[in-house]
Short mmCIF file of C-alpha atoms and ligand atoms in Angstrom, two decimals:
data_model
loop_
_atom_site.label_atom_id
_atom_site.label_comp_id
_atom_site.label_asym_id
_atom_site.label_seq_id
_atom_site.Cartn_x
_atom_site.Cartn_y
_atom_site.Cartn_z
CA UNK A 623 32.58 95.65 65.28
CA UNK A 624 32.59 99.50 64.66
CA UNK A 625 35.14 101.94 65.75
CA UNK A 626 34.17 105.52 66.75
CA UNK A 627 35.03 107.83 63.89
CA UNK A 628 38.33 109.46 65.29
CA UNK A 629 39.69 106.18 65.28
CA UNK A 630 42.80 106.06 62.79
CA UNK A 631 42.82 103.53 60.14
CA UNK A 632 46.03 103.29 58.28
CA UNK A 633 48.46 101.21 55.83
CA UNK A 634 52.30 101.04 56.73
CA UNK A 635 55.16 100.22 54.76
CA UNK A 636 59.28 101.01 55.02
CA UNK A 637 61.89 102.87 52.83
CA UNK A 638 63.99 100.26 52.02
CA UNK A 639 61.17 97.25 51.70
CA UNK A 640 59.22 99.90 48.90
CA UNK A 641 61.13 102.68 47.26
CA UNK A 642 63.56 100.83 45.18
CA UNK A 643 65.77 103.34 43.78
CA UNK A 644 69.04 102.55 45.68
CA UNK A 645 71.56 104.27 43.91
CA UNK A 646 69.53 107.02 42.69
CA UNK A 647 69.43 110.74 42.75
CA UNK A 648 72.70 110.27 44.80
CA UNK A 649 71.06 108.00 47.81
CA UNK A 650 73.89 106.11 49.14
CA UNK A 651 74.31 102.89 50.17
CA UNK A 652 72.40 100.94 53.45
CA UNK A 653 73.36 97.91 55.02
CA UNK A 654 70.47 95.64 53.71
CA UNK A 655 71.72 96.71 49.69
CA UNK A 656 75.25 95.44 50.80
CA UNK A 657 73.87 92.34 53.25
CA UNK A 658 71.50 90.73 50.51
CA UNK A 659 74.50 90.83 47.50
CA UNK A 660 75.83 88.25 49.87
CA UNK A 661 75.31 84.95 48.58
CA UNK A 662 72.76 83.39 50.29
CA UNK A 663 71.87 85.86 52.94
CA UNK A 664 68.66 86.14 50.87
CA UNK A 665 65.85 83.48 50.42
CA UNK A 666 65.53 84.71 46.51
CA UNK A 667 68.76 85.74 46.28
CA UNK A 668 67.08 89.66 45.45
CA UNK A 669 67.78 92.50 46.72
CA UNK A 670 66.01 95.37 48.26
CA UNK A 671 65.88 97.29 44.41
CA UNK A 672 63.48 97.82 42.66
CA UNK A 673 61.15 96.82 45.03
CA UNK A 674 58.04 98.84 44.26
CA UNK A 675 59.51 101.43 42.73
CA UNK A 676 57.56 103.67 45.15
CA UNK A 677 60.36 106.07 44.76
CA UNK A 678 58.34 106.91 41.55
CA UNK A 679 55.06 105.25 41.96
CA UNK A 680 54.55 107.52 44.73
CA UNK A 681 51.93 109.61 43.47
CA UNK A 682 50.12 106.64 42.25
CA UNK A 683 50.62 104.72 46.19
CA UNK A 684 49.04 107.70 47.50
CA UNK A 685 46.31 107.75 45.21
CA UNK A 686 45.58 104.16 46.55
CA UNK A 687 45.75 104.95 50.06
CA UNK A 688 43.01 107.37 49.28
CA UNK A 689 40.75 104.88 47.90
CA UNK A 690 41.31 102.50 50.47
CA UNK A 691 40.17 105.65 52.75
CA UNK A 692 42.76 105.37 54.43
CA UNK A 693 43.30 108.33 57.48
CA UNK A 694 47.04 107.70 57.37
CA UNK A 695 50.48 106.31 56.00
CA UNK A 696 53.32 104.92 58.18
CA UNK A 697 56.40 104.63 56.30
CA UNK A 698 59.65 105.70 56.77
CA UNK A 699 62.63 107.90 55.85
CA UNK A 700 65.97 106.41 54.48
CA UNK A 701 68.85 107.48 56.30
CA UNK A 702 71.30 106.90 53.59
CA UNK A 703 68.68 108.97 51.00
CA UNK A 704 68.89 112.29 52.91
CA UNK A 705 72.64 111.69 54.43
CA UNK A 706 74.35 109.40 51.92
CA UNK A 707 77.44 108.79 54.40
CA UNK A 708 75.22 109.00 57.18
CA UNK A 709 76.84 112.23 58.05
CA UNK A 710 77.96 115.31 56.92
CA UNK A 711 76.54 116.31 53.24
CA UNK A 712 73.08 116.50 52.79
CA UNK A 713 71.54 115.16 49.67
CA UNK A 714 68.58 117.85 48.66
CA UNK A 715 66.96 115.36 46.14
CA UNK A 716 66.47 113.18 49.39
CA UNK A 717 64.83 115.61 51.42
CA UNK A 718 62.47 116.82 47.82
CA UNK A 719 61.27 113.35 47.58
CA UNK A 720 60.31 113.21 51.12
CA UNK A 721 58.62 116.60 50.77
CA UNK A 722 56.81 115.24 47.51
CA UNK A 723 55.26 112.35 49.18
CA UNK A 724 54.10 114.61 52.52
CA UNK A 725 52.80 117.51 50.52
CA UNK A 726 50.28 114.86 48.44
CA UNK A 727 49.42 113.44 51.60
CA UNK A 728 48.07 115.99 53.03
CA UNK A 729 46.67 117.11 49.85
CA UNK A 730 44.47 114.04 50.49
CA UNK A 731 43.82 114.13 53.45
CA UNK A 732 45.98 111.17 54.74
CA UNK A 733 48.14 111.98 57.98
CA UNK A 734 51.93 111.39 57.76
CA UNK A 735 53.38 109.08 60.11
CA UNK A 736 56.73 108.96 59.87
CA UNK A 737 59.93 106.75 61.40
CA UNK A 738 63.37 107.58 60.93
CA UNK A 739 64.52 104.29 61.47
CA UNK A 740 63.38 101.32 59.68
CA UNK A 741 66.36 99.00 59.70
CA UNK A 742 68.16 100.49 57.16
CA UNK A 743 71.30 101.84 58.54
CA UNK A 744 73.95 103.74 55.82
CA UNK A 745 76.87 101.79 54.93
CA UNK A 746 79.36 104.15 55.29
CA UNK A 747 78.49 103.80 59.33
CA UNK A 748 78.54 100.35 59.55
CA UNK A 749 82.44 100.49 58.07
CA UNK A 750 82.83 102.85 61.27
CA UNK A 751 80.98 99.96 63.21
CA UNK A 752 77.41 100.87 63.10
CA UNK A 753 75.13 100.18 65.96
CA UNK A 754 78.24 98.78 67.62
CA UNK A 755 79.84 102.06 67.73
CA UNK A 756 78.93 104.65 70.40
CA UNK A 757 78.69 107.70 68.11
CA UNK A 758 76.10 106.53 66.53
CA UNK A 759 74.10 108.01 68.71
CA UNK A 760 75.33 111.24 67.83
CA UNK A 761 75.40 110.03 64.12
CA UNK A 762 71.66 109.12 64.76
CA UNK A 763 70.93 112.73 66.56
CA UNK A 764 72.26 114.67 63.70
CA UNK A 765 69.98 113.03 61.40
CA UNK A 766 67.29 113.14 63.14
CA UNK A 767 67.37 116.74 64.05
CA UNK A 768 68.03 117.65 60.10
CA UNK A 769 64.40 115.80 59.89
CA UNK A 770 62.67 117.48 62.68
CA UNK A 771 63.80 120.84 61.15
CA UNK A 772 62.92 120.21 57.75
CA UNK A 773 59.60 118.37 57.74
CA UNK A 774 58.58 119.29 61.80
CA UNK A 775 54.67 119.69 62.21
CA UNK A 776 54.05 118.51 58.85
CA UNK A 777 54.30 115.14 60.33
CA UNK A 778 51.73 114.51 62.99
CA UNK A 779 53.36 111.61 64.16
CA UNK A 780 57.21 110.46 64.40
CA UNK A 781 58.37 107.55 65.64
CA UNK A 782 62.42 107.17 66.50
CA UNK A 783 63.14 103.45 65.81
CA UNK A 784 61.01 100.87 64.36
CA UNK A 785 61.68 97.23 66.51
CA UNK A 786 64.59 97.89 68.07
CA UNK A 787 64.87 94.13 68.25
CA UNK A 788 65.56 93.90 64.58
CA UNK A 789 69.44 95.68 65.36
CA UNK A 790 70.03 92.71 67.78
CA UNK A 791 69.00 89.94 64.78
CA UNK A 792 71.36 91.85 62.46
CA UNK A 793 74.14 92.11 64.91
CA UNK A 794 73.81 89.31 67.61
CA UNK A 795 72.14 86.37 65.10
CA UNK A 796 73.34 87.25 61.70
CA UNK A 797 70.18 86.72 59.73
CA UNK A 798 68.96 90.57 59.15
CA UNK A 799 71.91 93.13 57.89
CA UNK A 800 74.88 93.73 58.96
CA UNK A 801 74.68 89.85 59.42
CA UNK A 802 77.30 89.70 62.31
CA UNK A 803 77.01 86.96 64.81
CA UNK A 804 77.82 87.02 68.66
CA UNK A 805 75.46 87.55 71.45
CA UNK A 806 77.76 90.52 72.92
CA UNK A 807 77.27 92.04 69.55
CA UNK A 808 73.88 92.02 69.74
CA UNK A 809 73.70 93.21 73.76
CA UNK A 810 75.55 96.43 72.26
CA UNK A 811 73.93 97.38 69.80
CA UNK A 812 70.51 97.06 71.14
CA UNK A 813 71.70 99.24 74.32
CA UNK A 814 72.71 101.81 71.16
CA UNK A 815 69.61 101.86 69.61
CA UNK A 816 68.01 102.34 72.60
CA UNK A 817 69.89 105.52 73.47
CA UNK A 818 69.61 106.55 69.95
CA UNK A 819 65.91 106.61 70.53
CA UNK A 820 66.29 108.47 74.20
CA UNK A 821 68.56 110.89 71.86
CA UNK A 822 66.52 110.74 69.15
CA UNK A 823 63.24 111.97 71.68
CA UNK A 824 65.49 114.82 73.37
CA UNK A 825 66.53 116.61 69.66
CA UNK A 826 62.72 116.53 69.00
CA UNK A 827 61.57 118.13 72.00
CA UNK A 828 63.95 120.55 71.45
CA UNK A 829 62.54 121.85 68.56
CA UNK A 830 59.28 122.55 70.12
CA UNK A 831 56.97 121.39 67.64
CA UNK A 832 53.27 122.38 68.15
CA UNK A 833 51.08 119.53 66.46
CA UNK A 834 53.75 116.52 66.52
CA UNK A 835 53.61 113.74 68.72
CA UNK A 836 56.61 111.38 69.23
CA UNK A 837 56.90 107.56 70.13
CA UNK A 838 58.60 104.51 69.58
CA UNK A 839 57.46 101.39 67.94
CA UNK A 840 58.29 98.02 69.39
CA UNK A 841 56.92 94.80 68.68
CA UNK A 842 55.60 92.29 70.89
CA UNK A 843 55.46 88.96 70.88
CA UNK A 844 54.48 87.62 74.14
CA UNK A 845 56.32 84.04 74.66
CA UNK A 846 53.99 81.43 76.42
CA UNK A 847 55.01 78.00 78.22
CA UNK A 848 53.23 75.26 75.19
CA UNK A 849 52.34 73.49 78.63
CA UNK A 850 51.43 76.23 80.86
CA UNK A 851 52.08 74.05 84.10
CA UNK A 852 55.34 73.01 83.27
CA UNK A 853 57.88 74.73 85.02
CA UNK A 854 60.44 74.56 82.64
CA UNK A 855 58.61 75.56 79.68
CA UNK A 856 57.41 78.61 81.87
CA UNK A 857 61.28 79.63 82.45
CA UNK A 858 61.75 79.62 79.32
CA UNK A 859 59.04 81.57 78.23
CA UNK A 860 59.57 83.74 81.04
CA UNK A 861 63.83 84.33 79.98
CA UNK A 862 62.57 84.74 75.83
CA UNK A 863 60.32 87.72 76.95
CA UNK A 864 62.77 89.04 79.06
CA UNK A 865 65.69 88.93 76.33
CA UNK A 866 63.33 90.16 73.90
CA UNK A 867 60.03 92.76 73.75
CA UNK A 868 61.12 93.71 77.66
CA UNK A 869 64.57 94.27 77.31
CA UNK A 870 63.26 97.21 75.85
CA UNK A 871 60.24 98.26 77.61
CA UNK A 872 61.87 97.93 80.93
CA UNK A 873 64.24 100.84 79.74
CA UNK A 874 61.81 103.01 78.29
CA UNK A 875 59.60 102.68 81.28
CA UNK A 876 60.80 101.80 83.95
CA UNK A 877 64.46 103.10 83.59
CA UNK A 878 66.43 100.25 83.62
CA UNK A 879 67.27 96.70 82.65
CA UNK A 880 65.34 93.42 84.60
CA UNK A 881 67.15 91.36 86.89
CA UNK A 882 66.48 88.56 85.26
CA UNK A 883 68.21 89.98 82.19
CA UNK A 884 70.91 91.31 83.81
CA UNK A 885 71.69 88.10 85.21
CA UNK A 886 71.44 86.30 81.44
CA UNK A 887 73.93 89.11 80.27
CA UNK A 888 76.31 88.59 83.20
CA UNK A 889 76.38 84.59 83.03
CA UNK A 890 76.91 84.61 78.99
CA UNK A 891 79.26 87.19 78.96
CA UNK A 892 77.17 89.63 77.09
CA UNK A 893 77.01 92.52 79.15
CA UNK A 894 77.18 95.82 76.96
CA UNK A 895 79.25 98.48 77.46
CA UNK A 896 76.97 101.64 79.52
CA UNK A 897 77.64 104.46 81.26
CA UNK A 898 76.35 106.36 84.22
CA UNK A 899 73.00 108.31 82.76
CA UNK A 900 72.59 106.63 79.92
CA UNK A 901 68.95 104.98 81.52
CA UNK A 902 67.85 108.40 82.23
CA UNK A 903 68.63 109.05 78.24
CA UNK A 904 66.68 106.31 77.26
CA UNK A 905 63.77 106.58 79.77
CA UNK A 906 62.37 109.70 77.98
CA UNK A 907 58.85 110.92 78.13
CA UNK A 908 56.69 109.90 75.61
CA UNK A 909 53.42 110.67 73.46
CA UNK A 910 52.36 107.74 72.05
CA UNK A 911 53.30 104.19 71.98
CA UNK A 912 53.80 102.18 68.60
CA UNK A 913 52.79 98.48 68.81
CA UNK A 914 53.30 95.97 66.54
CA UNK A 915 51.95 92.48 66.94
CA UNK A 916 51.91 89.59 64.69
CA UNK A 917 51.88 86.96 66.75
CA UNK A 918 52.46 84.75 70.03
CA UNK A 919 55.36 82.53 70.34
CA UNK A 920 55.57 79.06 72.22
CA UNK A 921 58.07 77.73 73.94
CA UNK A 922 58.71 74.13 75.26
CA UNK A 923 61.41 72.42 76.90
CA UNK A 924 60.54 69.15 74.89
CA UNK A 925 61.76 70.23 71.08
CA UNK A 926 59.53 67.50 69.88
CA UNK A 927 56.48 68.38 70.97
CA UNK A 928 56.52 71.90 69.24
CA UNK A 929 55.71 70.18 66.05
CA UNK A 930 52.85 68.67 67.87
CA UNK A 931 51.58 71.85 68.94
CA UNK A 932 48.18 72.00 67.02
CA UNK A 933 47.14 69.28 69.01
CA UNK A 934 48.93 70.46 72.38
CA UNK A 935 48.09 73.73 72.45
CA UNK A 936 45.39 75.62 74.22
CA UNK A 937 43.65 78.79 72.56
CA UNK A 938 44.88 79.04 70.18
CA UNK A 939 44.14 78.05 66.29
CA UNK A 940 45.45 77.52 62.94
CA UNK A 941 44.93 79.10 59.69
CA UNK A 942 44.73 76.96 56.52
CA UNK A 943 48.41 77.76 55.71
CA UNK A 944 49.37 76.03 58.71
CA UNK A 945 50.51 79.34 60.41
CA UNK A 946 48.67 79.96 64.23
CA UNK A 947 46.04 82.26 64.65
CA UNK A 948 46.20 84.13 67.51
CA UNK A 949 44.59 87.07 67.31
CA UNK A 950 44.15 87.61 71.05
CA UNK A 951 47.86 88.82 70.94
CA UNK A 952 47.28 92.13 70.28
CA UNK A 953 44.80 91.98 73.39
CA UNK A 954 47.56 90.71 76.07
CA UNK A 955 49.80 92.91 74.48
CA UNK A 956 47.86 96.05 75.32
CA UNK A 957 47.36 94.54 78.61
CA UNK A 958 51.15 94.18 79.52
CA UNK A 959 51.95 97.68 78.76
CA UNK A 960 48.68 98.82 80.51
CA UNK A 961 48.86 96.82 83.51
CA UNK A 962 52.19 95.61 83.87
CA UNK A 963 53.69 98.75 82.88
CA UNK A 964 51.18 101.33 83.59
CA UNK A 965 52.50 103.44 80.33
CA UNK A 966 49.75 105.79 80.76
CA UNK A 967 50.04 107.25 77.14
CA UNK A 968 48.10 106.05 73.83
CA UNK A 969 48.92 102.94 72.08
CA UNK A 970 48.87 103.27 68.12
CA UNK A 971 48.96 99.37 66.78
CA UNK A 972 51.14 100.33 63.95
CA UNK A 973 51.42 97.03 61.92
CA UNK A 974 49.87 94.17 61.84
CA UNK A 975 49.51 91.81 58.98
CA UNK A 976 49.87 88.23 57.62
CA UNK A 977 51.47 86.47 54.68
CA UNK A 978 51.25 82.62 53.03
CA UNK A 979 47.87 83.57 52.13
CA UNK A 980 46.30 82.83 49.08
CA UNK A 981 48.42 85.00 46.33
CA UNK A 982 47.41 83.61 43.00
CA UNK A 983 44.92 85.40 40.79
CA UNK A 984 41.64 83.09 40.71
CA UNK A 985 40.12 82.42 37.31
CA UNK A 986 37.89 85.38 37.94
CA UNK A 987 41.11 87.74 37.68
CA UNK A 988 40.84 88.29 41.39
CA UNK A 989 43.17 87.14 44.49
CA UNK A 990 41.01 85.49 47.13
CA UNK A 991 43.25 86.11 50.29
CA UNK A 992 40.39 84.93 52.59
CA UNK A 993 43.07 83.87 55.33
CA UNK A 994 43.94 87.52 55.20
CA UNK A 995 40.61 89.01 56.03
CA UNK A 996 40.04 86.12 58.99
CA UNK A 997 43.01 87.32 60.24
CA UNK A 998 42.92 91.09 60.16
CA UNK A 999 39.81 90.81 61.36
CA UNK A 1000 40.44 88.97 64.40
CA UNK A 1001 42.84 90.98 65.61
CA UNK A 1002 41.22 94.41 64.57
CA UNK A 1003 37.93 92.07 66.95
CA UNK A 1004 40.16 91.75 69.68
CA UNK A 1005 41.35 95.50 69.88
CA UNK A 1006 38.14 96.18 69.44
CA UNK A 1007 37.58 94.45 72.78
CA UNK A 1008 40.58 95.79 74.45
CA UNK A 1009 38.82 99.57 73.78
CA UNK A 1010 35.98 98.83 75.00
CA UNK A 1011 37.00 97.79 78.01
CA UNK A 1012 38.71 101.20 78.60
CA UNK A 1013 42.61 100.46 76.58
CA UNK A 1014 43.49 103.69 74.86
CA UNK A 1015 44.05 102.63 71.26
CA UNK A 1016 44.10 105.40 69.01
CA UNK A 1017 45.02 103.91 65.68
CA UNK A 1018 45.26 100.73 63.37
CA UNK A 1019 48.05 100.45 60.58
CA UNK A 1020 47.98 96.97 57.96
CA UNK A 1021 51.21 95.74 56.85
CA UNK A 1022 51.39 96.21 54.33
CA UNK A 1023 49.76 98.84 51.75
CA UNK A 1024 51.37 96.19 48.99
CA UNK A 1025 53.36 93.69 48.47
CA UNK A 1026 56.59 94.31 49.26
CA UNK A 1027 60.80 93.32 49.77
CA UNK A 1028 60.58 91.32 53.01
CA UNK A 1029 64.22 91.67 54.27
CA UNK A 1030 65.82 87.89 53.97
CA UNK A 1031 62.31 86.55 52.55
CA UNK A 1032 62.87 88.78 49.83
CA UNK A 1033 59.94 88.74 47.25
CA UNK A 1034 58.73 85.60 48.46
CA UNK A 1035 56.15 86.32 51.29
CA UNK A 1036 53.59 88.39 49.91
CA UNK A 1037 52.53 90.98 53.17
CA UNK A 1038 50.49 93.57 50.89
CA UNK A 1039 46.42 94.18 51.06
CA UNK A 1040 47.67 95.29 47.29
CA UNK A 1041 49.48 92.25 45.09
CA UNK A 1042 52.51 93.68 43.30
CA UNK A 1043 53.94 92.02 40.19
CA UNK A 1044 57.87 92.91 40.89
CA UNK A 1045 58.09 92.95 37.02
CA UNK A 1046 55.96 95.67 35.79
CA UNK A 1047 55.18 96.93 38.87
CA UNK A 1048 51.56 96.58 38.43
CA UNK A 1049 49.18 96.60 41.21
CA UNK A 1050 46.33 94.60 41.81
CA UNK A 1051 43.86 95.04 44.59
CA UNK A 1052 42.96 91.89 47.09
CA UNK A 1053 40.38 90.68 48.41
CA UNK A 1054 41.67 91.95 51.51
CA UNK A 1055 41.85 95.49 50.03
CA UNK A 1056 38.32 95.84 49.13
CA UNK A 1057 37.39 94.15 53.04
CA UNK A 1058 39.19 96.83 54.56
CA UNK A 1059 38.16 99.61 52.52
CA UNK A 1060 34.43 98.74 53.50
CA UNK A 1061 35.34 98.21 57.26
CA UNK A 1062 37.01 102.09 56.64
CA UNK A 1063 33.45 103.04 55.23
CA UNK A 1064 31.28 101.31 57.90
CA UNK A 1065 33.10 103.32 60.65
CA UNK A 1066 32.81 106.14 59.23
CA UNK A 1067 29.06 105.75 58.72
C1 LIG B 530 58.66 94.77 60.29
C2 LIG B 530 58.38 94.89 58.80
C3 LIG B 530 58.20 93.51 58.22
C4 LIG B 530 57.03 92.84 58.91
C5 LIG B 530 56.67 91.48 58.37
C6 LIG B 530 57.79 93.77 61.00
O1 LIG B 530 58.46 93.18 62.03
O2 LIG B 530 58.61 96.02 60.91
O3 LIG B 530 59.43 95.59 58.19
O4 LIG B 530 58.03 93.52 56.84
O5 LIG B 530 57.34 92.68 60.26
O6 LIG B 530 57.66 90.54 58.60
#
């Protein structure tokens, strides 16, 4: 497996999951700080600060990145850093640190990839209802123009929303921040996000930038039938991919919501709130296409046969930590939004990654994550495959550069090529580090 040499290698991580910091240098507060002081919203009961402490490890992170060899670094900007209300005042020491961290990227050589939302919404919005409330889209426009204009071609690559779906689990399910709970809730503020991002697209083309490209980043997780000639299992599948990785695809690409969706929202009372034009806001032109993938999903009408899927299943396998391996994912993924959506611009895969590996130093002071390598390495195999065979995939970003605060797992699932002890904050390369850092070299070679 070798990739031609313009093909992007890269680490990701997010603002609130590394920068710690949260009520410093006048940042103000985001949803997730309030959400996880909740008793029990969080697996560790932690919350999102310190985290790395990348907010002054910085220089040091980048400094990594380069010796990984890394081409770039996707991370993100916090809202509530650079706008502490969300609106209105701007707060410079924001903006410097963001300025910091770009100027020593490029200093070494690592292209900026930036996305202006990563979950991590300002409090002072989410009083005024938050993705539930129209003007955020404005809200959203504002702050995303004040980014274009300050930081503009100095970022190669911007991406409006990271996952939309992550709004819906925060508003519709109650397990990510705000933590509210109705499916109606969720409807909404997914159709908000998703004009924020149409938005969002419009205020950067607007500003005309020369060498920036813009996209979205969405994951996918294709749902498939356990038994794939069951019919029931297959409707279900079928109804879990349409209320999930479509229900935003189908906007951005093809301008409007499925039938099949629209007939789920109009049976469970769900239906959002839209107006006339708002698909032709969302259903904006775009350079590049951000793709996550993790994982499939199965689905089965039986309950009880899900646990007995190891031994149902076909094609797929399991990883020592019990957790499916199915690397081909990233394959079918490309696939969908090559053939069944014909999307006709490049696809960036801009995380993939595992946890439940290995974590514990060995007696040789090193951290084995073998499960780590097998499975960055089967998906990198399979996009690989999906190139050759003609798929425009530009780029490859690992989640994550290091360990990190994973939203309601807290500290507890450990996502990072680079092992962070959340007490001193001292990094320790994996196994996985050094594997990718010589997969970097080879195609370069
Ligand atoms: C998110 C990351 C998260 C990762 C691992 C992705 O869905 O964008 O923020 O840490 O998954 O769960």
């Amino acid at each position: 497996m070798k990739f031609s040499k313009d093909f992007m290698f890269g680490v990701a991580t997010s603002a609130a999951q590394v920068e710690g910091a949260a009520l410093e240098d006048g940042k103000g507060l985001n949803i997730w700080d309030v959400y996880a002081r909740i008793p029990g919203t969080i697996t560790d009961g932690s919350t999102p600060d310190p985290a790395c402490d990348h907010y002054h490890t910085w220089k040091q992170d980048v400094q990594t990145m380069k010796e990984l060899g890394v081409d770039s670094y996707r991370f993100s900007f916090a809202w509530s850093r650079i706008l502490p209300k969300g609106k209105g005042e701007i707060n410079q020491k924001g903006l410097d640190f963001y300025k910091r961290l770009i100027d020593e990227l490029h200093r070494n050589d690592i292209k900026p990839n930036a996305t202006l939302y990563h979950w991590d919404l300002p409090y002072e919005l989410e009083r005024e209802g938050g993705w539930l409330n129209r003007d955020v889209v404005d809200w959203y426009g504002e702050y995303a123009s004040l980014l274009f204009k300050e930081f503009g071609d100095s970022v190669p690559y911007w991406a409006t929303i990271n996952e939309p779906i992550a709004t819906y689990v925060g508003y519709g399910q109650g397990w990510f921040a705000p933590g509210r709970i109705g499916e109606k809730f969720g409807r909404q503020a997914n159709h908000h996000v998703l004009l924020a991002h149409g938005e969002g697209v419009r205020r950067f083309r607007e500003e005309n930038l020369k060498n920036s490209q813009i996209g979205i980043v969405v994951d996918i997780w294709h749902h498939h039938p356990l038994r794939p000639d069951h019919a029931e299992d297959i409707a279900i599948a079928e109804l879990e991919n349409e209320k999930a990785y479509r229900s935003y695809i189908n906007p951005i690409f093809k301008g409007c919501y499925s039938d099949a969706l629209l007939k789920y929202m109009e049976e469970n009372n769900c239906m959002p709130d839209m107006k006339d034009g708002d698909m032709e806001k969302i259903a904006q032109k775009l350079d590049f296409f951000g793709l996550n993938c993790y994982n499939r999903v199965l689905d089965c009408a039986d309950k009880s046969l899900l646990k007995l899927k190891k031994e149902i299943n076909a094609g797929g396998n399991y990883m020592d930590n019990g957790n499916e391996k199915y690397p081909k994912a990233v394959y079918d993924a490309a696939k969908i939004l090559v053939n069944d959506y014909q999307i006709g611009i490049p696809i960036i895969v801009t995380e993939n990654g595992t946890y439940n590996c290995s974590e514990e130093f060995a007696a040789d002071g090193r951290i084995h994550d073998t499960e780590r390598i097998q499975y960055l390495n089967g998906f990198l195999e399979w996009i690989h495959k999906a190139i050759e065979e003609g798929i425009d995939i530009r780029g490859y970003y690992a989640w994550s550069l290091m360990d990190n605060w994973e939203w309601s797992a807290g500290y507890s699932y450990r996502f990072g090529l680079i092992h962070n002890n959340f007490e001193t904050q001292e990094r320790t390369w994996k196994d996985s580090a050094y594997w990718y850092q010589n997969l970097i070299r080879e195609s370069r070679k």
